[in-house]
PDB file of C-alpha atoms in Angstrom:
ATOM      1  CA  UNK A  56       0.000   0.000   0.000  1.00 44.00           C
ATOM      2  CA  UNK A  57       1.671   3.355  -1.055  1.00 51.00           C
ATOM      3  CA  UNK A  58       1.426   6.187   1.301  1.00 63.00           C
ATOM      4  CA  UNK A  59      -1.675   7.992   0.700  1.00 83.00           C
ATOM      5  CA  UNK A  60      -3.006   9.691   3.994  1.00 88.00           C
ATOM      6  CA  UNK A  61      -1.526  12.407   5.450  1.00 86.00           C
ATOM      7  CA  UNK A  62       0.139  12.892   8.747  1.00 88.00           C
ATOM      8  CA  UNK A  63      -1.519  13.114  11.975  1.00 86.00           C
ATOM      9  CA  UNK A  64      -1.635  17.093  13.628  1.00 80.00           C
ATOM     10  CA  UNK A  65      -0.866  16.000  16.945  1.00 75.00           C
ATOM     11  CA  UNK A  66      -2.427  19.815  17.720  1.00 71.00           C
ATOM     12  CA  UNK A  67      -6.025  18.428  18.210  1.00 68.00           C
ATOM     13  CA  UNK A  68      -7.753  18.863  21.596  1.00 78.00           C
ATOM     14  CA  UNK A  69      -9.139  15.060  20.695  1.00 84.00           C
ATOM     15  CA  UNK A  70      -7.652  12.018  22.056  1.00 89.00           C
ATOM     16  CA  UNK A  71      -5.057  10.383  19.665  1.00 92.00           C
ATOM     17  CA  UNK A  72      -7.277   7.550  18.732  1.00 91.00           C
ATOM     18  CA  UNK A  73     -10.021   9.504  17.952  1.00 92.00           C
ATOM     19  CA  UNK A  74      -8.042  11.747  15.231  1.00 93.00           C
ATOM     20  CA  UNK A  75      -6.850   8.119  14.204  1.00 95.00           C
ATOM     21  CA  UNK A  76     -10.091   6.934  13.870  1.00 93.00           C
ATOM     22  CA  UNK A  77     -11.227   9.889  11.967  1.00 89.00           C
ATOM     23  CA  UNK A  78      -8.917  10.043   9.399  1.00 93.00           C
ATOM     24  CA  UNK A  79      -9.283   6.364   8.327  1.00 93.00           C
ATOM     25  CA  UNK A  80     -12.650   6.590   8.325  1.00 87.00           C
ATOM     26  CA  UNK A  81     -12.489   9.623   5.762  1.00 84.00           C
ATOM     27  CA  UNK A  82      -9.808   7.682   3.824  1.00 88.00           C
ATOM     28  CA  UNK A  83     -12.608   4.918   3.677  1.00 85.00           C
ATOM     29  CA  UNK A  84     -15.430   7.288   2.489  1.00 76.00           C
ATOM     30  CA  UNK A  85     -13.282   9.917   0.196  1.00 75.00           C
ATOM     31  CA  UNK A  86     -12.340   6.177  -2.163  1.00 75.00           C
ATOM     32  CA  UNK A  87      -8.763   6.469  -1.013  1.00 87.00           C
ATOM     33  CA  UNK A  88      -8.793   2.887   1.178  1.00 89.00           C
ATOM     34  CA  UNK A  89     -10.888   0.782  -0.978  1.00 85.00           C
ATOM     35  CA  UNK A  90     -13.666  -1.769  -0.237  1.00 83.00           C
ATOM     36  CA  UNK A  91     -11.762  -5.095  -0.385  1.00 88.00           C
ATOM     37  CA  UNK A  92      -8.312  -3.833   0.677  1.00 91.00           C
ATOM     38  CA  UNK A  93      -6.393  -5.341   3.245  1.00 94.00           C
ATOM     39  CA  UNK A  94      -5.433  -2.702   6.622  1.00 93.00           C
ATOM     40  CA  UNK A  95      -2.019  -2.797   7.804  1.00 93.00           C
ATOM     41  CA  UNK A  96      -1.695  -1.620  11.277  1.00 94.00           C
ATOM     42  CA  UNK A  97       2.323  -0.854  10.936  1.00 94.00           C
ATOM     43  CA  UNK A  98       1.967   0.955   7.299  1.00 94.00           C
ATOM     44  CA  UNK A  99      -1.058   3.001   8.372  1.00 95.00           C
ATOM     45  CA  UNK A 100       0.647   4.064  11.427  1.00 95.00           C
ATOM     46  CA  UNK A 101       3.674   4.661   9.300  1.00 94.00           C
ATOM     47  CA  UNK A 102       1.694   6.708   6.858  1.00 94.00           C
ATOM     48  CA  UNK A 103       0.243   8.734   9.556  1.00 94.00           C
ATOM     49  CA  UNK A 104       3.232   8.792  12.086  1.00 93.00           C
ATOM     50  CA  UNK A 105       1.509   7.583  14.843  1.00 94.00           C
ATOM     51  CA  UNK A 106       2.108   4.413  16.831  1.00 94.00           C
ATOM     52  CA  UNK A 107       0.639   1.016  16.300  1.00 95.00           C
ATOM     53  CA  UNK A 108      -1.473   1.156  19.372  1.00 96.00           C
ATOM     54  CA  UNK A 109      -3.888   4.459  18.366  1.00 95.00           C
ATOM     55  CA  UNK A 110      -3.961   2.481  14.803  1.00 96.00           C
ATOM     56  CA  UNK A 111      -5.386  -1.169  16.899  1.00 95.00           C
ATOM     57  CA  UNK A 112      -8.224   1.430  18.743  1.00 96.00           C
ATOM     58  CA  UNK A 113      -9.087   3.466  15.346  1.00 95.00           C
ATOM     59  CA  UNK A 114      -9.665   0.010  13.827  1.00 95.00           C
ATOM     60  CA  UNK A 115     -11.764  -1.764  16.464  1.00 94.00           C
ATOM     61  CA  UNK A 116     -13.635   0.944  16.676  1.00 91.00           C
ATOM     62  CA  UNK A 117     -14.206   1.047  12.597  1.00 91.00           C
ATOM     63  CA  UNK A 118     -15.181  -2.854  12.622  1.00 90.00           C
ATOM     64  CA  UNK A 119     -17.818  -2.057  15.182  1.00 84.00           C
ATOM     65  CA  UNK A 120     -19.303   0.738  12.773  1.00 78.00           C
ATOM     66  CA  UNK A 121     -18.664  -1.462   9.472  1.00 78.00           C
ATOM     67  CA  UNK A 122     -16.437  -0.053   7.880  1.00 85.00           C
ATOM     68  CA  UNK A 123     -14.051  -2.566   8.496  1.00 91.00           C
ATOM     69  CA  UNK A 124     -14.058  -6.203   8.656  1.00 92.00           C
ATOM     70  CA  UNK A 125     -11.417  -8.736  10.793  1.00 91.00           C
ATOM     71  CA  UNK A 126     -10.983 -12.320   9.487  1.00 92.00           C
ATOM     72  CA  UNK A 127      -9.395 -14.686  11.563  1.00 89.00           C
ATOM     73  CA  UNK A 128      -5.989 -15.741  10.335  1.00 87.00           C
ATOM     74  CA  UNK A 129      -5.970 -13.630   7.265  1.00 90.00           C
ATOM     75  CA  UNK A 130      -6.642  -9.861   8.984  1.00 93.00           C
ATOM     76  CA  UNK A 131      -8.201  -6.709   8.401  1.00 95.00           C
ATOM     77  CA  UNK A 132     -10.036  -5.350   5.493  1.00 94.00           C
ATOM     78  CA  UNK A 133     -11.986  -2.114   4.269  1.00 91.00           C
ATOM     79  CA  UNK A 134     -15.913  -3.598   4.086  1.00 86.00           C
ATOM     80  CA  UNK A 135     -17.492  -4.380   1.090  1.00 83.00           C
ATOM     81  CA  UNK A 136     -20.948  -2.862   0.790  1.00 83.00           C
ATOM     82  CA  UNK A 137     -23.501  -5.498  -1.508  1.00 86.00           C
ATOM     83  CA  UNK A 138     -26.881  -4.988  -2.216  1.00 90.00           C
ATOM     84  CA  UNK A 139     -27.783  -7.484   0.459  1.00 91.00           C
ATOM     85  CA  UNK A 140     -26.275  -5.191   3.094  1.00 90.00           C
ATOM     86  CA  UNK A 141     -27.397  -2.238   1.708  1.00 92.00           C
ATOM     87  CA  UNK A 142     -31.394  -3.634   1.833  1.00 95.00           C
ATOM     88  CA  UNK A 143     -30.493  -4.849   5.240  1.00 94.00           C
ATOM     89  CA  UNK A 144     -29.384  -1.805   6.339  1.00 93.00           C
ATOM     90  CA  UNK A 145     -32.361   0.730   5.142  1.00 96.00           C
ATOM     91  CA  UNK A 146     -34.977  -2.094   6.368  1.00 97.00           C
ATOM     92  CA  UNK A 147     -33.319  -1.313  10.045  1.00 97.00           C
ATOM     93  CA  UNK A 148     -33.063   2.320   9.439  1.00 96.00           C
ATOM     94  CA  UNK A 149     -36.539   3.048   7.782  1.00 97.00           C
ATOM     95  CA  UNK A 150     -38.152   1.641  11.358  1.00 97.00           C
ATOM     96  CA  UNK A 151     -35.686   3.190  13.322  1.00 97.00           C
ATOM     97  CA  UNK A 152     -36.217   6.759  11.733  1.00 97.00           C
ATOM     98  CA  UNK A 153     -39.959   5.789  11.388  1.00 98.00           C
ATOM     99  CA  UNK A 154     -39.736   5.921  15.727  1.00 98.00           C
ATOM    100  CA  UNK A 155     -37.449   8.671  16.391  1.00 97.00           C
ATOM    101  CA  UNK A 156     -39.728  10.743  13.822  1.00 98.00           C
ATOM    102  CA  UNK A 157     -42.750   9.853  15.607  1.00 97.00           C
ATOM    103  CA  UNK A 158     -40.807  10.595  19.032  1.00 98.00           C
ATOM    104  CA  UNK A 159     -39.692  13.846  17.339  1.00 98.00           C
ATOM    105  CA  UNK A 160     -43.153  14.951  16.501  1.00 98.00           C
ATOM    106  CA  UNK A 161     -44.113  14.820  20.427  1.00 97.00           C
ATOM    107  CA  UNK A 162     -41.013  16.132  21.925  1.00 98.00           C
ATOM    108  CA  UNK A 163     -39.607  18.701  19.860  1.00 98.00           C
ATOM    109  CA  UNK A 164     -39.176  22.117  21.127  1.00 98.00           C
ATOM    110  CA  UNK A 165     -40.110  25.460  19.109  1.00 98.00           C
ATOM    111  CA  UNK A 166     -36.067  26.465  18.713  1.00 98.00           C
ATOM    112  CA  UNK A 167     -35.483  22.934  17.019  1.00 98.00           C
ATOM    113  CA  UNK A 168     -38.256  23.462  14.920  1.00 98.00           C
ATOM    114  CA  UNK A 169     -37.042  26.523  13.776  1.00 98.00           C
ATOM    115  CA  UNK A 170     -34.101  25.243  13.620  1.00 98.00           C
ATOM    116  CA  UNK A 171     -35.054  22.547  10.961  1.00 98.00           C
ATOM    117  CA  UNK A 172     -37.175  24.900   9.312  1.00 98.00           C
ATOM    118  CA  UNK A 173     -34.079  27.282   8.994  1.00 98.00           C
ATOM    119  CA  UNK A 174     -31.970  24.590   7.135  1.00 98.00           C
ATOM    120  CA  UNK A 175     -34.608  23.769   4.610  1.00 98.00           C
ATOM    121  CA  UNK A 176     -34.134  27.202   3.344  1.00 98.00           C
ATOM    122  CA  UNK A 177     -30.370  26.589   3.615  1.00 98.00           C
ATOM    123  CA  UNK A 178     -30.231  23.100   1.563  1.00 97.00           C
ATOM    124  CA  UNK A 179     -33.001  25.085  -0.965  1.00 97.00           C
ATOM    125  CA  UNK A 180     -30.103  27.475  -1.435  1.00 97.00           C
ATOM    126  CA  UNK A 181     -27.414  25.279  -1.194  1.00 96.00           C
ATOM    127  CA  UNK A 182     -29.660  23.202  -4.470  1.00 96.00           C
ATOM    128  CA  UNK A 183     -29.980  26.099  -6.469  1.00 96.00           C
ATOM    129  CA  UNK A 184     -26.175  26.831  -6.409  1.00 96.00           C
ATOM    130  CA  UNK A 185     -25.733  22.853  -7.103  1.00 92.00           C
ATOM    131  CA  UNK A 186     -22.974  22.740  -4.036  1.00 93.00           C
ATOM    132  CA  UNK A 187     -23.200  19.195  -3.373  1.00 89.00           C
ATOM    133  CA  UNK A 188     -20.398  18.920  -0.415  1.00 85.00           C
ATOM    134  CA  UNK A 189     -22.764  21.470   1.999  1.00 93.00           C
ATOM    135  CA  UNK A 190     -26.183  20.108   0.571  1.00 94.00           C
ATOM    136  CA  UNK A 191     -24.566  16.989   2.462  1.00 88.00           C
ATOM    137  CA  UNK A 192     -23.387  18.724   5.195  1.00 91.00           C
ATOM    138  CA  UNK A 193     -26.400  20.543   6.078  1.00 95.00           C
ATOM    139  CA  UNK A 194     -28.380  17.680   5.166  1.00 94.00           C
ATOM    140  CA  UNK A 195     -26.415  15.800   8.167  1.00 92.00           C
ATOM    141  CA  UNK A 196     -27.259  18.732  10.357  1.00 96.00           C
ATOM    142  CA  UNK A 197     -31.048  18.161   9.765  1.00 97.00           C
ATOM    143  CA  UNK A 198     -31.164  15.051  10.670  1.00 96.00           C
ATOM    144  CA  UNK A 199     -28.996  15.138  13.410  1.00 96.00           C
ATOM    145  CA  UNK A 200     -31.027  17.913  14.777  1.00 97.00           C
ATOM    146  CA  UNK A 201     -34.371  15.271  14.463  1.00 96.00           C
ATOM    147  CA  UNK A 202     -32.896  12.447  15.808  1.00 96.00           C
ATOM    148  CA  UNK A 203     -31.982  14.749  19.294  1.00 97.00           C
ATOM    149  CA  UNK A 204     -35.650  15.812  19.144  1.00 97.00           C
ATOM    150  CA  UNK A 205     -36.617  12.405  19.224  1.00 97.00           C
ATOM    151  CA  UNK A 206     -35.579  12.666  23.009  1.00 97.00           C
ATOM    152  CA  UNK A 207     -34.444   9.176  22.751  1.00 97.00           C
ATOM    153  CA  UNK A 208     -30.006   8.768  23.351  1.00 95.00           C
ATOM    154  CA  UNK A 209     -29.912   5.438  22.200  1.00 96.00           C
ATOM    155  CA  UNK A 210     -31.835   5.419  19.196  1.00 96.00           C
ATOM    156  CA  UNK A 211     -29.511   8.110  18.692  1.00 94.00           C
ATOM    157  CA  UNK A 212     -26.479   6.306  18.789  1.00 92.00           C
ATOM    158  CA  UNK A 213     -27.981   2.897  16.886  1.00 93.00           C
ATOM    159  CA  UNK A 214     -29.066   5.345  13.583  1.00 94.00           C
ATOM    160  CA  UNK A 215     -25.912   7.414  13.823  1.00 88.00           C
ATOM    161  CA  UNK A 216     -24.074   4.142  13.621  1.00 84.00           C
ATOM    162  CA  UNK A 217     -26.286   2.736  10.190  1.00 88.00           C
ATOM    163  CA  UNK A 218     -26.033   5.915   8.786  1.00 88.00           C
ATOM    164  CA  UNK A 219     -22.596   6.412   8.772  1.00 79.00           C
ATOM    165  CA  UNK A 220     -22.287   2.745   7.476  1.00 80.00           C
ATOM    166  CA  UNK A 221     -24.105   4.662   4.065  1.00 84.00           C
ATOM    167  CA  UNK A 222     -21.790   7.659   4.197  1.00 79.00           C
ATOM    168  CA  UNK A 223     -19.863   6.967   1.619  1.00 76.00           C
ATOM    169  CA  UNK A 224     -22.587   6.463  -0.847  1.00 82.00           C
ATOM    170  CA  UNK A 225     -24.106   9.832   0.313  1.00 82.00           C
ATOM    171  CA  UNK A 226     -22.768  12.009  -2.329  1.00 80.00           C
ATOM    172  CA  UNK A 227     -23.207   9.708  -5.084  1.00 82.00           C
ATOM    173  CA  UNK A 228     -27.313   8.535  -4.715  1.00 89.00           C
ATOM    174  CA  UNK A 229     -27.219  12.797  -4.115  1.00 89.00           C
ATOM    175  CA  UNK A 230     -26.125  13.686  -7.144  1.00 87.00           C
ATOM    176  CA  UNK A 231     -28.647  10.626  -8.817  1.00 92.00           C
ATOM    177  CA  UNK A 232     -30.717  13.281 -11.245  1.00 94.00           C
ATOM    178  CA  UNK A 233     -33.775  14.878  -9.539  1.00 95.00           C
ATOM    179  CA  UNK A 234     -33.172  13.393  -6.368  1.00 95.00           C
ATOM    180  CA  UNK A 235     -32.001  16.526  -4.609  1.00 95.00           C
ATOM    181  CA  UNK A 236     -35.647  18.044  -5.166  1.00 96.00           C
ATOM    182  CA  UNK A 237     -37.169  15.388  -4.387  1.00 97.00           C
ATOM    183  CA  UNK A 238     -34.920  14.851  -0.768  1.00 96.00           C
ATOM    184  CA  UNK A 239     -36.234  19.119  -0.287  1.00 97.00           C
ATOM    185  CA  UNK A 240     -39.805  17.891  -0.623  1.00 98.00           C
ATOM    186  CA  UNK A 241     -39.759  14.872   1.276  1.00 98.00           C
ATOM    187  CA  UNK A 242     -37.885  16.619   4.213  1.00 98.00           C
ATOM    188  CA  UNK A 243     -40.745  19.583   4.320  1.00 98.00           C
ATOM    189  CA  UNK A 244     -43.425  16.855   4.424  1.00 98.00           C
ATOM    190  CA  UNK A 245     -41.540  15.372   7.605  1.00 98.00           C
ATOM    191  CA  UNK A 246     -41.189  18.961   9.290  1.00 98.00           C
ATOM    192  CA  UNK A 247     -44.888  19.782   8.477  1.00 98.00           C
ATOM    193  CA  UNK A 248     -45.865  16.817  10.300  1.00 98.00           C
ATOM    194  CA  UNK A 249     -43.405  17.334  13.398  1.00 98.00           C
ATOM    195  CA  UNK A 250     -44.887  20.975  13.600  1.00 97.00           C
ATOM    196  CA  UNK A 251     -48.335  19.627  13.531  1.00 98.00           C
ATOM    197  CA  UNK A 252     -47.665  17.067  15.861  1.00 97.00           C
ATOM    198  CA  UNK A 253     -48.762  14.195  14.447  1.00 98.00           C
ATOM    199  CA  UNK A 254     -47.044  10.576  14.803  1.00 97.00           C
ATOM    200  CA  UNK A 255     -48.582   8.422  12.208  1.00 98.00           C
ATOM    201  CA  UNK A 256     -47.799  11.313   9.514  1.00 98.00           C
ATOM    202  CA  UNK A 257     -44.183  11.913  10.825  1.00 98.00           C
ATOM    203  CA  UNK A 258     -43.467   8.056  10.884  1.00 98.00           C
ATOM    204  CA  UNK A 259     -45.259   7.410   7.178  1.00 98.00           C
ATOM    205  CA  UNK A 260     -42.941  10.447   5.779  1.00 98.00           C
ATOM    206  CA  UNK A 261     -39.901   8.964   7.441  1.00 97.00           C
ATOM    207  CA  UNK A 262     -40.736   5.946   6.059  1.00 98.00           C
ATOM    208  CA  UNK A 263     -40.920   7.221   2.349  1.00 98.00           C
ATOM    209  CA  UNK A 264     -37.718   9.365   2.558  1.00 97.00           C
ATOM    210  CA  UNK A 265     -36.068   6.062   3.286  1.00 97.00           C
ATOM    211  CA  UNK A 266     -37.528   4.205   0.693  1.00 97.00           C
ATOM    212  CA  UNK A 267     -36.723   6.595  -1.848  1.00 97.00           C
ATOM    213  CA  UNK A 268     -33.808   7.441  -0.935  1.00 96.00           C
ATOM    214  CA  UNK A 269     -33.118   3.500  -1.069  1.00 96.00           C
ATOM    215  CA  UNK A 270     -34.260   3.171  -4.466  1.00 96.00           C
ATOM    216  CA  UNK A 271     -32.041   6.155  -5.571  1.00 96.00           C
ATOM    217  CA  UNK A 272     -28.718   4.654  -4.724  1.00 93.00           C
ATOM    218  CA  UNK A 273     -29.430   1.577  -5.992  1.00 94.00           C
ATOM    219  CA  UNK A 274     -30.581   2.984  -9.175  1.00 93.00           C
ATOM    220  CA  UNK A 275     -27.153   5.463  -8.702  1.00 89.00           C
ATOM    221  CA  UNK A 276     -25.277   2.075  -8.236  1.00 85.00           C
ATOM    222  CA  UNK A 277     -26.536   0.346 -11.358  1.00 87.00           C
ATOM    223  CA  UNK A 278     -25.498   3.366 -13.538  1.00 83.00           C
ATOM    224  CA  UNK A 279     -22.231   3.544 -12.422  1.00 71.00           C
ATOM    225  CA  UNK A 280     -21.677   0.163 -13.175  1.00 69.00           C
ATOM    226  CA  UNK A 281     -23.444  -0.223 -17.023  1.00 66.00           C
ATOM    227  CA  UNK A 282     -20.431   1.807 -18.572  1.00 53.00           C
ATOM    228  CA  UNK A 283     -17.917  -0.617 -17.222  1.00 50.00           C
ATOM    229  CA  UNK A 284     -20.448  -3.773 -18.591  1.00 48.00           C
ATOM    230  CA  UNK A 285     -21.116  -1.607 -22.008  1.00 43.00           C
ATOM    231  CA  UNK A 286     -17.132  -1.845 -22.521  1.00 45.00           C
ATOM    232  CA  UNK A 287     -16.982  -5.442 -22.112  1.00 45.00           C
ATOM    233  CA  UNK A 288     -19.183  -6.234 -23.997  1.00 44.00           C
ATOM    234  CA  UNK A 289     -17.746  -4.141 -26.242  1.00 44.00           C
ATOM    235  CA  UNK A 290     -14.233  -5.444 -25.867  1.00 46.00           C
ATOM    236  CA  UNK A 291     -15.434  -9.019 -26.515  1.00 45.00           C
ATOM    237  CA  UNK A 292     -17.475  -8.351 -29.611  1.00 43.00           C
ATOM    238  CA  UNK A 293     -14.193  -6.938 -30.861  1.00 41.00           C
ATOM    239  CA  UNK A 294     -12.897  -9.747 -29.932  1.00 45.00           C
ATOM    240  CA  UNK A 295     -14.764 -12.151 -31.607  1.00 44.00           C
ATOM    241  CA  UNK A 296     -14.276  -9.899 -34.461  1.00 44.00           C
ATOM    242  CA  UNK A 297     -10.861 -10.491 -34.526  1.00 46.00           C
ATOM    243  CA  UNK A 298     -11.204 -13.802 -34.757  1.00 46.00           C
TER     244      UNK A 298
END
């Protein structure tokens, strides 16, 4: 593996492990460790000029959000995501966001309202400019700012943890066409029914947003692989030419 992250800052107020962690997960989502490659604990910590030990933590703690795997006898590797995971994964997280909306739509206080309200204008700007990196952003901010209206810490933590598992596919099933319009409409329909108060509509709005936004990235998926099938097939027709 050729060195491709950066040095540590050993400047941040964080604990070492925790910058560690940080920066491999980023490597993970930015494409720059790839699903399928093997970790090395000794070249990572090289690459960042750290010791082992921060390298062991960042790691453990990466398995136990899946972005890692460990495989006995034959070590560590970035996680493959497959359809079967990815299905998996939104059938957990459309009933999980299905409950902390419905939470969210009893507990929520008027600044948090506001506040969500606020940063659909934001993202609506954010569309019109077509800045992808802060429509993600902000759209992390918005749901982050649900989920602690939901009242709830440990339903929290469990959808933090699937939705970062998705992170990396964020950008791409974002920039799938029409889908950013569609995301705006779908989150106003979940705020309207927050503000109004009313469970049933907050859950069945939560639960479309996640459907969608399911169907999205695996129709984002399947277009990013077609051009790489369209050229083998046309390599082997020119192959057959050949011959």
């Amino acid at each position: 593996m050729s060195s491709r992250l950066a040095p540590i800052k050993l400047d941040s107020y964080q604990p070492l492990r925790e910058v560690v962690c940080e920066s491999l997960r980023n490597a993970i989502r930015e494409g720059v460790l790839k699903p399928g490659e093997r970790i090395m604990e000794i070249q990572l910590a090289e690459e960042l000029g750290v010791s082992r030990t921060p390298v062991r933590e960042a790691i453990r703690k990466l398995e136990l959000e899946g972005y890692v795997v460990m495989m006995p006898r034959r070590g560590t590797y970035v996680a493959s995501m497959s359809i079967r995971d990815i299905n998996e994964i939104f059938e957990i997280r459309t009933a999980l966001e299905s409950l902390s909306n419905g939470l969210a739509a009893d507990h929520i206080t008027d600044e948090e309202l506001e506040h969500l309200q606020r940063l659909l204008v934001v993202i609506g700007g954010y569309i019109k400019e077509g800045n992808i990196e802060k429509i993600v952003e902000t759209d992390i901010e918005f749901h982050d700012v649900m989920y602690h209206a939901a009242r709830n810490q440990r339903l929290v933590g469990i959808i933090s943890n699937l939705r970062d598992q998705l992170t990396r596919f964020r950008t791409l099933s974002m920039s799938y066409p029409g889908r950013l319009e569609e995301t705006l409409e779908e989150h106003k329909l979940i705020v309207e029914a927050i503000a109004n108060g009313d469970k049933r509509a907050a859950s069945r709005a939560a639960e479309r947003h996640m459907e969608n936004s399911e169907k999205t990235l695996l129709k984002a998926m399947e277009a990013l692989q077609k051009p790489g099938d369209e050229n083998k097939k046309g390599k082997a027709k020119t192959k057959k030419a050949k011959e």
